[in-house]
mmCIF file of C-alpha atoms in Angstrom:
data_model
loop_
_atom_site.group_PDB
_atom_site.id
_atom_site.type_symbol
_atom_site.label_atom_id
_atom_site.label_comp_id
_atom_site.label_asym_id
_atom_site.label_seq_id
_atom_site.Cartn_x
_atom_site.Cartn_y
_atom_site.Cartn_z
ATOM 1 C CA UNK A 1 -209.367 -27.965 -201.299
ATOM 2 C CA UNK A 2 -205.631 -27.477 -200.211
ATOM 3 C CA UNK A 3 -203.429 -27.295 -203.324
ATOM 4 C CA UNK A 4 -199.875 -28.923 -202.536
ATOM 5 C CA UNK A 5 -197.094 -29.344 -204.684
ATOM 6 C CA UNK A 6 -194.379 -32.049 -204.480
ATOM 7 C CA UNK A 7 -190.844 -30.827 -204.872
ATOM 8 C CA UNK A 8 -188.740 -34.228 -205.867
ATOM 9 C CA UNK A 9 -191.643 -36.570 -206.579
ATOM 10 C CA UNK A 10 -189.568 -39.114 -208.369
ATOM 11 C CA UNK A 11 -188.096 -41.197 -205.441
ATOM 12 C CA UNK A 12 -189.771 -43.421 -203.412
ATOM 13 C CA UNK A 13 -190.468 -40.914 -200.714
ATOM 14 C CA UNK A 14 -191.536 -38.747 -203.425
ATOM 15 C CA UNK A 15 -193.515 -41.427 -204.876
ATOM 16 C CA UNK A 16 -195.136 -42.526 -201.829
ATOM 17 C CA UNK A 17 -196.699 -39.385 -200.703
ATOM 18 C CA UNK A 18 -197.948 -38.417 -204.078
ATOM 19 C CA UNK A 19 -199.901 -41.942 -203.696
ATOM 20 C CA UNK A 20 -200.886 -40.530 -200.358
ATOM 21 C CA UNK A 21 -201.877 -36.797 -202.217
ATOM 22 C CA UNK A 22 -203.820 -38.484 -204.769
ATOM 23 C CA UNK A 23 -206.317 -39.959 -202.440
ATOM 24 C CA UNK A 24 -206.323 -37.295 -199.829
ATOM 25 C CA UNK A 25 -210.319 -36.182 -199.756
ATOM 26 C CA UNK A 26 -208.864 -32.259 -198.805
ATOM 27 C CA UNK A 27 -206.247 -31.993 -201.542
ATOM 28 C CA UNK A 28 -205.775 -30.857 -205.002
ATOM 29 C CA UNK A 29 -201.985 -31.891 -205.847
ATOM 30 C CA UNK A 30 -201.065 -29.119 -208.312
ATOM 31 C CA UNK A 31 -197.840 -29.782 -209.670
ATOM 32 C CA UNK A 32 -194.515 -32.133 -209.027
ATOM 33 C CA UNK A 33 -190.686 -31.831 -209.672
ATOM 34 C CA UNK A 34 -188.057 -34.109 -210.805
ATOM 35 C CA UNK A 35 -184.994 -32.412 -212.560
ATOM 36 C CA UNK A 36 -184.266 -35.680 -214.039
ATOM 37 C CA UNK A 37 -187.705 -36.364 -215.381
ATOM 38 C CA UNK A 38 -189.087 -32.990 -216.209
ATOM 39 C CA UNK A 39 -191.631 -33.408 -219.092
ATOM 40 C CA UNK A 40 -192.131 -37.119 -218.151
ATOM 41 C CA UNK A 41 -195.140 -39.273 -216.879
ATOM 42 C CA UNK A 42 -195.140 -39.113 -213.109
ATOM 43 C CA UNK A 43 -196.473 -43.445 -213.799
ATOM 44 C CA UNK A 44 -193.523 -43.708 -215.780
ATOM 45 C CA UNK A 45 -191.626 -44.176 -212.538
ATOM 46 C CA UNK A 46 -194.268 -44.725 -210.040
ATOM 47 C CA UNK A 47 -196.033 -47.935 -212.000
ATOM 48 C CA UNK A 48 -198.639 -48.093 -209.053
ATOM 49 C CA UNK A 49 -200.277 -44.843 -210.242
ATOM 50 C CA UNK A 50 -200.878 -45.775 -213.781
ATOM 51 C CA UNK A 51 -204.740 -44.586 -214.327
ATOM 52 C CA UNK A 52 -204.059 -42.242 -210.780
ATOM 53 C CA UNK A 53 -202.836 -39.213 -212.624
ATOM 54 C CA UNK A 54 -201.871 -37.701 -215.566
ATOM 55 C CA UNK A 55 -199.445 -34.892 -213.758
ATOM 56 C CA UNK A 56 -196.069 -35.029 -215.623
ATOM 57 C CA UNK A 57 -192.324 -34.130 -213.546
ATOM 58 C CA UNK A 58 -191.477 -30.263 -214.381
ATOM 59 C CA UNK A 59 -188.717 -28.555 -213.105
ATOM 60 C CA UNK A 60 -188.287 -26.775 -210.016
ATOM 61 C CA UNK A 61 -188.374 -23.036 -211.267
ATOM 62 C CA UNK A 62 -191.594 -24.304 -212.607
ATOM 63 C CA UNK A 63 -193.491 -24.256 -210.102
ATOM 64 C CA UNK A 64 -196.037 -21.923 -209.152
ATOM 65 C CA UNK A 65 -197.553 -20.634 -205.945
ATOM 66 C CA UNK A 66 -199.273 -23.157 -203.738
ATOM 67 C CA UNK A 67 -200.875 -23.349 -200.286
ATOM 68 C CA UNK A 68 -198.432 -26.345 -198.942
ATOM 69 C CA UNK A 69 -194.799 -27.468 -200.606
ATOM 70 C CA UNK A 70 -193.255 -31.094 -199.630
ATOM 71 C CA UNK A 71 -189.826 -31.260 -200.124
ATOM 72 C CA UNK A 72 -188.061 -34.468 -200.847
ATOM 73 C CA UNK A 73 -184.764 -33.518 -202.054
ATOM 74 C CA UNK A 74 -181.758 -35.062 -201.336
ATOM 75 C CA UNK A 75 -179.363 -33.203 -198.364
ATOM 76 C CA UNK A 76 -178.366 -29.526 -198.367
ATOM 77 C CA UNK A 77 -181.513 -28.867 -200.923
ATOM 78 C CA UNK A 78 -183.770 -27.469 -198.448
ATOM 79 C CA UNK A 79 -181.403 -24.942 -196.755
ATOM 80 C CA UNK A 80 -179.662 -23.660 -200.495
ATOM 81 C CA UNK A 81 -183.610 -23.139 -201.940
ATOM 82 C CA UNK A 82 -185.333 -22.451 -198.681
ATOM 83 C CA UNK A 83 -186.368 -18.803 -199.456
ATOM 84 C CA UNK A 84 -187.178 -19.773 -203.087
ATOM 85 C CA UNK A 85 -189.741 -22.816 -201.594
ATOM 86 C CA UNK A 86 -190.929 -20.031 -198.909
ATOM 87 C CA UNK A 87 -191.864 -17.390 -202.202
ATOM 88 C CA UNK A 88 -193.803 -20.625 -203.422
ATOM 89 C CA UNK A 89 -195.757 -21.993 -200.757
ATOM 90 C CA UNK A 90 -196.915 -20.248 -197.308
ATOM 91 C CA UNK A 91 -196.382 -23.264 -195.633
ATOM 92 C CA UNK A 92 -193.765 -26.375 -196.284
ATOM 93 C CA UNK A 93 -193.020 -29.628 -195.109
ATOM 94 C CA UNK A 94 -189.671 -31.253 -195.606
ATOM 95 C CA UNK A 95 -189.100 -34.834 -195.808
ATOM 96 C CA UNK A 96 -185.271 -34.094 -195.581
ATOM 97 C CA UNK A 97 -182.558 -33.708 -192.964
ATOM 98 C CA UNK A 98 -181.777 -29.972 -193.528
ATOM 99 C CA UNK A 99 -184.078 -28.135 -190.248
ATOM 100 C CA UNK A 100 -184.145 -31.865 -188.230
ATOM 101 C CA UNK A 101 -181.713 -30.486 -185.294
ATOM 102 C CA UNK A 102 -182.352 -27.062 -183.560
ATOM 103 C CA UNK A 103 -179.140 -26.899 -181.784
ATOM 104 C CA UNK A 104 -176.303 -25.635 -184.771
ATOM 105 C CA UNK A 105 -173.577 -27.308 -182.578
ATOM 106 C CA UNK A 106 -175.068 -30.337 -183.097
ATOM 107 C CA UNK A 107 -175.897 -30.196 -186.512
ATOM 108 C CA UNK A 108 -172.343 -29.740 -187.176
ATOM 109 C CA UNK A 109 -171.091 -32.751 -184.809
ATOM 110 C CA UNK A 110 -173.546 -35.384 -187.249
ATOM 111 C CA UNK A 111 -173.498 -33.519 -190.474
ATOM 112 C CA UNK A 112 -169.559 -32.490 -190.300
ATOM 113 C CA UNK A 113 -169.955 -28.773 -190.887
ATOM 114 C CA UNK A 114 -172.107 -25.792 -190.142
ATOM 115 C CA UNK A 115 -175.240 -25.444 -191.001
ATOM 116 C CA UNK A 116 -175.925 -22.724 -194.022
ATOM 117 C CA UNK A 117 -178.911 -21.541 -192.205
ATOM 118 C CA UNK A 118 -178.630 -21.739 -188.504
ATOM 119 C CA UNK A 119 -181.001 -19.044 -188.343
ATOM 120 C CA UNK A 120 -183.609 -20.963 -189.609
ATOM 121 C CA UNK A 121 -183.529 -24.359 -187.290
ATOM 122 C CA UNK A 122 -185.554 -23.084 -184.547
ATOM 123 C CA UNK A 123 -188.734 -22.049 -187.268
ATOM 124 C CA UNK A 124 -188.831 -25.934 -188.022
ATOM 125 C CA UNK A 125 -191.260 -28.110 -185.991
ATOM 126 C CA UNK A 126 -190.309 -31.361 -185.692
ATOM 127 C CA UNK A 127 -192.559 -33.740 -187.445
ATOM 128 C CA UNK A 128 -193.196 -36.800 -185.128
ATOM 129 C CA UNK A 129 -197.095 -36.178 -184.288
ATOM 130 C CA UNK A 130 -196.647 -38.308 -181.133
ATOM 131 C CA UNK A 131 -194.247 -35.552 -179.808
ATOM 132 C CA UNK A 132 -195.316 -32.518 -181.271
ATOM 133 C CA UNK A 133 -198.999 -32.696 -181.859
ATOM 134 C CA UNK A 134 -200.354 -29.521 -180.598
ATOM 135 C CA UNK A 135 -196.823 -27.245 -182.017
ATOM 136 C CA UNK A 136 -197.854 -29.209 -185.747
ATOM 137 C CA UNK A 137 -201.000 -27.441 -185.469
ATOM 138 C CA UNK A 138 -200.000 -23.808 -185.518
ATOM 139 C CA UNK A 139 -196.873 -24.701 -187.583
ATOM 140 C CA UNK A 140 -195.894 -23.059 -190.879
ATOM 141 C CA UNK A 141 -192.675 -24.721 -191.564
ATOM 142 C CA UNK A 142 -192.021 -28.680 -190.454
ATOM 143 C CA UNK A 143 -188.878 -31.208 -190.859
ATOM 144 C CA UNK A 144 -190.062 -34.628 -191.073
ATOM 145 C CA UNK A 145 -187.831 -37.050 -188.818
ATOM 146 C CA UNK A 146 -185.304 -39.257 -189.784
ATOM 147 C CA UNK A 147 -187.279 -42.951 -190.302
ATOM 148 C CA UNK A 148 -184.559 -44.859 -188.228
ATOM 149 C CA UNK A 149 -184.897 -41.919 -185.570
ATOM 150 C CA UNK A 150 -188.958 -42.549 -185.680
ATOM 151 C CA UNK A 151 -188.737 -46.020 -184.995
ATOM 152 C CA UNK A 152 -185.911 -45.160 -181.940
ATOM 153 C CA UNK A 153 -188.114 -42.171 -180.653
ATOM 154 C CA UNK A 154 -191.400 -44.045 -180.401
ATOM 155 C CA UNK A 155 -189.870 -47.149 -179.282
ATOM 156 C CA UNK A 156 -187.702 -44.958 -176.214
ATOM 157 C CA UNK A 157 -190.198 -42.332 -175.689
ATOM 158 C CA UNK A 158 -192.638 -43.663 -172.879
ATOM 159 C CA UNK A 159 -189.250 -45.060 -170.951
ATOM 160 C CA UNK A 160 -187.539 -41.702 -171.328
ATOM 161 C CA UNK A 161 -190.422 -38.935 -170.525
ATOM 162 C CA UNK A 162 -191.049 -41.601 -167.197
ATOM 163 C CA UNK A 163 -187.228 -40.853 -166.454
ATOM 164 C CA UNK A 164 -185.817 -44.205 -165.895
ATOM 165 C CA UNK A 165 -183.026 -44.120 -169.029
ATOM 166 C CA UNK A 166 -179.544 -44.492 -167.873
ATOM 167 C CA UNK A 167 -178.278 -45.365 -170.973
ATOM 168 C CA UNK A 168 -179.265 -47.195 -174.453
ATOM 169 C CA UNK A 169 -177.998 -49.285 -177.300
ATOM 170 C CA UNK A 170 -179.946 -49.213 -180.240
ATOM 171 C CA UNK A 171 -179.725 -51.144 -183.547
ATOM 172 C CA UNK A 172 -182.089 -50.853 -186.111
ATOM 173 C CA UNK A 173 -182.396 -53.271 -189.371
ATOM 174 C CA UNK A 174 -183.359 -51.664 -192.702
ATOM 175 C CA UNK A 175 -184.365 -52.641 -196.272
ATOM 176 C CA UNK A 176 -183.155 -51.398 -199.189
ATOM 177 C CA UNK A 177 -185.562 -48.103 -199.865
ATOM 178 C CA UNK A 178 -183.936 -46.557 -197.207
ATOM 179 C CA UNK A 179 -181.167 -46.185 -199.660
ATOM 180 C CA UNK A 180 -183.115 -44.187 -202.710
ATOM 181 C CA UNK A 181 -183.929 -44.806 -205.870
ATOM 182 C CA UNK A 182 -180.879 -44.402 -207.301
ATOM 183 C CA UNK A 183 -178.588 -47.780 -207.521
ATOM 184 C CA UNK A 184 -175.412 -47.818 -206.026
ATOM 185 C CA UNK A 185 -172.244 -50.353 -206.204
ATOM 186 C CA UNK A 186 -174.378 -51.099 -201.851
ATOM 187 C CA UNK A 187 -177.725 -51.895 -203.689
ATOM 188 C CA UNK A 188 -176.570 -53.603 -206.659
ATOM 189 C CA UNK A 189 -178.762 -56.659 -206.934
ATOM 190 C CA UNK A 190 -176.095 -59.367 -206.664
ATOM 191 C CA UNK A 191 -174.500 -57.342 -203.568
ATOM 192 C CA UNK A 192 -177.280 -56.671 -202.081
ATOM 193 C CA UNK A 193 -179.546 -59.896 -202.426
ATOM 194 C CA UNK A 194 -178.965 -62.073 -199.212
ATOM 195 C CA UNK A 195 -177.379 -58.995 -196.866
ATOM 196 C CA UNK A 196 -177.042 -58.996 -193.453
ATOM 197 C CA UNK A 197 -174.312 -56.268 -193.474
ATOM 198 C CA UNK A 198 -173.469 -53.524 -190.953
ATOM 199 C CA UNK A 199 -173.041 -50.315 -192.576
ATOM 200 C CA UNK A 200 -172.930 -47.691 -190.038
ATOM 201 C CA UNK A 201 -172.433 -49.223 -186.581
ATOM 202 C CA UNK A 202 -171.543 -45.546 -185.384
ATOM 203 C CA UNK A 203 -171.804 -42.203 -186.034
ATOM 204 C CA UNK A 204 -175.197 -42.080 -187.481
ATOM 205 C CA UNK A 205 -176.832 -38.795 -188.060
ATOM 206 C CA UNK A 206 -180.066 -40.127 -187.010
ATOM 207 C CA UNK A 207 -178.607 -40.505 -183.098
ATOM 208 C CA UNK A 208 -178.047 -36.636 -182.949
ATOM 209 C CA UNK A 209 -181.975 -36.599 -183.716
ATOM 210 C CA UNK A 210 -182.797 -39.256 -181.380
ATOM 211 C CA UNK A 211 -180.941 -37.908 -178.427
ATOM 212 C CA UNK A 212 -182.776 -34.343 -178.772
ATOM 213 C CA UNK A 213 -185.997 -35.367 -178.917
ATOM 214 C CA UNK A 214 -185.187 -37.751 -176.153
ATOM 215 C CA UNK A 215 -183.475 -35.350 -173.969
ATOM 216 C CA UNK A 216 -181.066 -38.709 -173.759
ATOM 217 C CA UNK A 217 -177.268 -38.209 -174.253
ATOM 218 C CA UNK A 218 -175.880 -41.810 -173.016
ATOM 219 C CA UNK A 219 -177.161 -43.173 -176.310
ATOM 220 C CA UNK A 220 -175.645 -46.095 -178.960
ATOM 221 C CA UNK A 221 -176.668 -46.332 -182.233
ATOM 222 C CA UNK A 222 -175.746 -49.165 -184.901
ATOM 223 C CA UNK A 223 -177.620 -49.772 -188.627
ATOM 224 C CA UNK A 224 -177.715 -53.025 -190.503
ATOM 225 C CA UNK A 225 -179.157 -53.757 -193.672
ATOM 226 C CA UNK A 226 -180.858 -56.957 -194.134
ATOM 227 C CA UNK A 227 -182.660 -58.265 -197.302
ATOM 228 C CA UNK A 228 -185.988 -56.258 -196.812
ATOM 229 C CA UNK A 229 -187.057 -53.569 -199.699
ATOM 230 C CA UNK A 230 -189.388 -51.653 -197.030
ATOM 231 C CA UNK A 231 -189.102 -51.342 -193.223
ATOM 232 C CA UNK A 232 -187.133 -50.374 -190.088
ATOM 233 C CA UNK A 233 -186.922 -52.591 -187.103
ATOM 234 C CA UNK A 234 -185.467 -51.193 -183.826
ATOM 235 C CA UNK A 235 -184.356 -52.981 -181.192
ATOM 236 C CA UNK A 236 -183.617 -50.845 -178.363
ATOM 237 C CA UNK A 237 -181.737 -52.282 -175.525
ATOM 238 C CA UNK A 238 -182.468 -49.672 -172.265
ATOM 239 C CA UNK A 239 -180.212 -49.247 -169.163
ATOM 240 C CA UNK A 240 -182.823 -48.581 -166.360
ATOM 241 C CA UNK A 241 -182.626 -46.890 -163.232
ATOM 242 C CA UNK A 242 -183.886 -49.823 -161.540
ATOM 243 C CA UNK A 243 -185.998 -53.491 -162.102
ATOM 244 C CA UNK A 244 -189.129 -52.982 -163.189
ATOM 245 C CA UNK A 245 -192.201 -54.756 -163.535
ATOM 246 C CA UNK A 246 -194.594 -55.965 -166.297
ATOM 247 C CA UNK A 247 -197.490 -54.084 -164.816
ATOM 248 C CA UNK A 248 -195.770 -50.883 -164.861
ATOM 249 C CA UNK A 249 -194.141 -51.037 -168.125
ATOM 250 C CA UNK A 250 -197.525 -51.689 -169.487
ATOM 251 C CA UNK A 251 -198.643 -48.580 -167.702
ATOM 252 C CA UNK A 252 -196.178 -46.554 -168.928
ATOM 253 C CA UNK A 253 -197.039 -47.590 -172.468
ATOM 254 C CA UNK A 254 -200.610 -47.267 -172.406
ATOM 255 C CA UNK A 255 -200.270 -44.030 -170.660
ATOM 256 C CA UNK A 256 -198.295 -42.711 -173.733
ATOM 257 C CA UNK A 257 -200.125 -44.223 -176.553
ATOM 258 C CA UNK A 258 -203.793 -45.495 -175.779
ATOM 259 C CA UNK A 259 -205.021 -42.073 -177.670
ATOM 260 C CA UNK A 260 -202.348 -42.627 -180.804
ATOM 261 C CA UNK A 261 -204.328 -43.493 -183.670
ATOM 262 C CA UNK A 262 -200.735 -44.487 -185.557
ATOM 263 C CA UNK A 263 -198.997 -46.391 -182.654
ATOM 264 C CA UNK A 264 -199.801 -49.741 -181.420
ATOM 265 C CA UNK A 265 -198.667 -52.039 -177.954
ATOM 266 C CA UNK A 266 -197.752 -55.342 -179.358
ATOM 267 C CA UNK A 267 -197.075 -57.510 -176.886
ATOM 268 C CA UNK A 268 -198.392 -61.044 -177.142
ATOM 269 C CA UNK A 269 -197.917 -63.783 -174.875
ATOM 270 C CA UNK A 270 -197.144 -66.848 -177.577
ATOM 271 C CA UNK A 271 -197.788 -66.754 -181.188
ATOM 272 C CA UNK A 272 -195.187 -65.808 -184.230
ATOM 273 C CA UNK A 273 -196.754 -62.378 -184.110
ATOM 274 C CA UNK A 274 -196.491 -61.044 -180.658
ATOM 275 C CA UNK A 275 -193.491 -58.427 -181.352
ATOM 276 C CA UNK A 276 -193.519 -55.189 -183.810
ATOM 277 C CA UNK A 277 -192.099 -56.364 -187.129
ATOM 278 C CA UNK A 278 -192.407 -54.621 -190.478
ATOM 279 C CA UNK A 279 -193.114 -56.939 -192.949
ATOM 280 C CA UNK A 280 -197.218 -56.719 -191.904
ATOM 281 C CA UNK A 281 -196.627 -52.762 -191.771
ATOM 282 C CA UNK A 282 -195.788 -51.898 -195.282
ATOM 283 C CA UNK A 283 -198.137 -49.213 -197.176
ATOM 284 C CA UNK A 284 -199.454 -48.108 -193.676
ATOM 285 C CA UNK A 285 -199.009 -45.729 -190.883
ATOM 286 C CA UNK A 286 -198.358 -47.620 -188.087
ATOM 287 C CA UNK A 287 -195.663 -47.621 -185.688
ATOM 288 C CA UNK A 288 -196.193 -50.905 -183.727
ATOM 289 C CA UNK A 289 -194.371 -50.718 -180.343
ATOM 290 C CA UNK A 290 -193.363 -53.471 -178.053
ATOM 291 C CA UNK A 291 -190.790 -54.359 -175.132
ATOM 292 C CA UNK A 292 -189.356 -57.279 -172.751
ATOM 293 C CA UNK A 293 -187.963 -56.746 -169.356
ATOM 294 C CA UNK A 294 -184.956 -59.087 -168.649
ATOM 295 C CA UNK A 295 -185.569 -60.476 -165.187
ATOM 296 C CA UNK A 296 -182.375 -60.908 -163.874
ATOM 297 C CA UNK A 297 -181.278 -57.617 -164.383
ATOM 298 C CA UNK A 298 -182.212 -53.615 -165.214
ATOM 299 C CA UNK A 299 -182.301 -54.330 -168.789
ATOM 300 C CA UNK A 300 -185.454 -53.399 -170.613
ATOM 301 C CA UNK A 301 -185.499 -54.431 -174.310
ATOM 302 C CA UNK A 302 -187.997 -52.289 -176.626
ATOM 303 C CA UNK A 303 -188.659 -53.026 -179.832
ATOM 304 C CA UNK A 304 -191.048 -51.151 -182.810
ATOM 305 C CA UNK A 305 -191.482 -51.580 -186.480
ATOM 306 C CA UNK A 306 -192.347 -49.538 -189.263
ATOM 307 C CA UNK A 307 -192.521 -48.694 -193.201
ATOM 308 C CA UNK A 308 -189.614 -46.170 -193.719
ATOM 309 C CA UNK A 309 -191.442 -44.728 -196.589
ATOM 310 C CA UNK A 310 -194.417 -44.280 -194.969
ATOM 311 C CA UNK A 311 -194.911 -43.406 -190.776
ATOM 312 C CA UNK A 312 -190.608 -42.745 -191.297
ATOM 313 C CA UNK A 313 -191.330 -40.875 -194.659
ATOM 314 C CA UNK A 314 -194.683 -39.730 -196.552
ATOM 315 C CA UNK A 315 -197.156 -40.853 -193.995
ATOM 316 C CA UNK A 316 -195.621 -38.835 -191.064
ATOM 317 C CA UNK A 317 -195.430 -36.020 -193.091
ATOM 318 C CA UNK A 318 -199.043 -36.208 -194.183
ATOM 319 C CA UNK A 319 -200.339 -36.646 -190.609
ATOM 320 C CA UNK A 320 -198.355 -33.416 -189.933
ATOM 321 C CA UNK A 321 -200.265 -31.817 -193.160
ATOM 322 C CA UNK A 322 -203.651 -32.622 -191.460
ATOM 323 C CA UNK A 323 -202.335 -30.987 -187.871
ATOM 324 C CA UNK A 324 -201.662 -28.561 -189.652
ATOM 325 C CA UNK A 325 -204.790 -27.572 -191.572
ATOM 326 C CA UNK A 326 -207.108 -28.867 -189.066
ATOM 327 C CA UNK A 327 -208.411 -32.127 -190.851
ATOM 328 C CA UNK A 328 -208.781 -35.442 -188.893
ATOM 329 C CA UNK A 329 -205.568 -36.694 -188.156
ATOM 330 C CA UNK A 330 -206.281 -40.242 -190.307
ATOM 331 C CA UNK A 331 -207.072 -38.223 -193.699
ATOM 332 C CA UNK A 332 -205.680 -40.295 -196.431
ATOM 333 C CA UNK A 333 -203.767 -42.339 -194.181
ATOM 334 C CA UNK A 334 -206.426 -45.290 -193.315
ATOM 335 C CA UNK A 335 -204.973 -48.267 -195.387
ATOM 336 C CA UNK A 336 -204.304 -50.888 -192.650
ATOM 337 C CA UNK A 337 -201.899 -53.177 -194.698
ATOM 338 C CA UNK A 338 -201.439 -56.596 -195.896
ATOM 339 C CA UNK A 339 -201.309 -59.910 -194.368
ATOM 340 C CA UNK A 340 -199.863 -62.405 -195.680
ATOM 341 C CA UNK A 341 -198.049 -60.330 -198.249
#
């Protein structure tokens, strides 16, 4: 058994993958930090786990040695306590932001200063399976993408690796998890009930991780939240080269994800279902992918869906664990969601 140890277990992120831990068939989950909550029930916060576990929050300097740490810590964590987590743990994923980029000058464009570390963004894998498979499986230190920047990636990546990407505008609707735990005046209840409000039509961070994974600099990225507690929808809007066809944009989907156990072509011809949306997603894996061609012009529109706390949060970062150590990639990660929920 692999003993793992969750550093911030008390937000949803947090939350989610200890779920996730808990029925892992390979892992022992040792121990779990909150600052806030040391000494406390981990059910106490995450109600789902009532009669799961008995671990209780401890604090951070608690924590003793381990064979895998997950960090979910809020922003500039990782990099201040990155030596401290390597003392604990030989190997780590993060589910934060800190080791995401592995160009400095472009950490400092999104984040608005330089990084504390630089030294240490080109020892971080990046997490997305789908891109990074076979460098997940001899990695010791991974940073878990951004879960707007998953959707983006998986949605773009079969048009971009076939080259045909002049440009792309992206928007991407969000529930309220991808806010945290923690209330703000944004996810106040009687502000946030009935949304449909634009909260960072540019300058996202998550674009600086979407055009280097892409290899894609003519990029345009927009979020809005919408009255949804889980999922990411992405609506990608792509600036081709040329027309293309059905057949081959069906080729160049299948080519990139027949063998994905997590991503899945939807594309039907009638029906309410035939496009990616999240609401059917939630608690699983899945990225589902789709797309349109416009027929009067270049314009390709692709689409995808996905639980942010889950294949844009814990669930990526658990399919990385099992690269990783060598266990199937679908260990712990088989729940195939609700319908109707």
């Amino acid at each position: 058994m692999i003993r793992a140890s969750i550093a911030g277990a008390s937000g949803y992120a947090g939350g989610e993958l200890l779920r996730l831990l808990l029925g892992h068939p390979e892992v022992d989950v040792a121990e779990i930090t909150s600052e806030r909550l040391a000494g406390k029930f981990a059910h106490g916060v995450h109600p789902n786990l009532r009669g799961a576990t008995r671990l209780r929050f401890r604090q951070m300097d608690e924590l003793s040695g381990v064979d895998v740490l997950f960090v979910c810590l809020p922003h500039g964590e990782s990099s201040r306590r990155i030596d401290d987590f390597r003392r604990i743990a030989g190997r780590i994923v993060d589910l934060g932001a800190d080791f995401r980029l592995r160009d400095p000058a472009a950490y400092e464009r999104w984040y608005g200063g330089a990084h504390p570390r630089p030294e240490l963004l080109d020892q971080f894998v990046y997490g997305i399976p789908e891109l990074n498979r076979e460098a997940l499986r001899d990695a010791d230190s991974v940073a878990c993408a951004g879960c707007n920047a998953t959707a983006a990636i998986l949605a773009l990546t079969p048009l971009a690796a076939a080259g045909i990407v002049k440009s792309a505008v992206i928007e991407v609707l969000v529930g309220s998890s991808e806010a945290g735990s923690q209330a703000t005046a944004a996810s106040h209840h009687p502000e946030r009930s009935g949304a449909a409000r634009a909260f960072k039509p540019t300058g996202h961070r998550h674009q600086g991780e979407i055009a280097e994974a892409l290899g894609v600099e003519n990029l345009h990225f927009s979020a809005t939240s919408i009255e949804m507690v889980r999922g990411v929808l992405a609506t990608c809007h792509v600036f081709a080269d040329r027309v293309l066809e059905d057949r081959e944009l069906w080729r160049i989907y299948r080519d990139a994800y027949a063998a994905e156990p997590y991503v899945r072509i939807v594309k039907g011809q009638s029906g309410i279902h035939r496009y990616p949306e999240p609401g059917i997603l939630a608690g699983t894996n899945y990225c589902d992918v789709g797309f349109e061609r416009d027929s009067d012009t270049k314009r390709v529109v692709a689409m995808s869906a996905l639980d942010n706390l889950m294949k844009g949060a814990a669930g990526q970062a658990v399919h990385a664990f099992n690269l990783m150590f060598g266990f199937p990639e679908t260990a712990g990660l088989e729940f195939t969601g609700l319908h109707p929920l």
